[in-house]
């Protein structure tokens, strides 16, 4: 896990990383978070002469931000962890904000990263899976039940591969970094080859790689056009491992999206700018937002 002390203007004052300890079970992860936060607070006291005035934390899975509860996270074995209360107790009663990892990263990309200045944006990280964060007027739309933005489970090929969610042909089974890795490993016969190797092979003109890449880009364009038809974002921010391919991804992706739209307005399609610090910075923004609301209330 990644953590940071963040200044009022979003500046990173101090960054740290620590293993989650998840091999020791769900409670160990919670304890790691609490201890990590307490250590960070102590670091602030020692090096900046004052301790943090609020805390933000972003976690995977299903999050009830209003109640401050991590409702469910399959990879951590969590159910109904009252993280906000636990952190508040460990940090001497300072206000604590809880957010969902992708939506929190999206908040940072939209406000201080690649979408800076855009009133409406969509952040789509292409990693192990595909998720999304819908940015509206400086905040992220979570939906009525905390599921908004799950673009990775838009069905783009009804007869496509089975997805862990129970549907078939979901976008993330075709265009995530993992999906490209699987397709390229099978196509080139090297079980160790991954999506980055595929991108390199595309750049050197390998026809098999170009085929794998085109399939992923086409699927991605179909999913993105569905999303932009619904949301009309000004900026579409693409992040995650697959976006590291740069123009090898963005040039054909922009063309594939443009080819498919008819009446819809084309958004700016740009790479994410904050990399893997987006979650940290976003958690910091959530904490500052919380203070701003408390002051105005
Ligand atoms: Zn799915």
PDB file of C-alpha atoms in Angstrom, residues 205 209 219 233 296:
ATOM      1  CA  UNK A 205       5.473  -4.456 -37.103  1.00  0.00           C
ATOM      2  CA  UNK A 209       0.845  -8.665 -32.349  1.00  0.00           C
ATOM      3  CA  UNK A 219     -13.279  -3.755 -27.956  1.00  0.00           C
ATOM      4  CA  UNK A 233     -17.377  13.698 -20.866  1.00  0.00           C
ATOM      5  CA  UNK A 296     -18.286  25.616   6.122  1.00  0.00           C
TER       6      UNK A 296
END
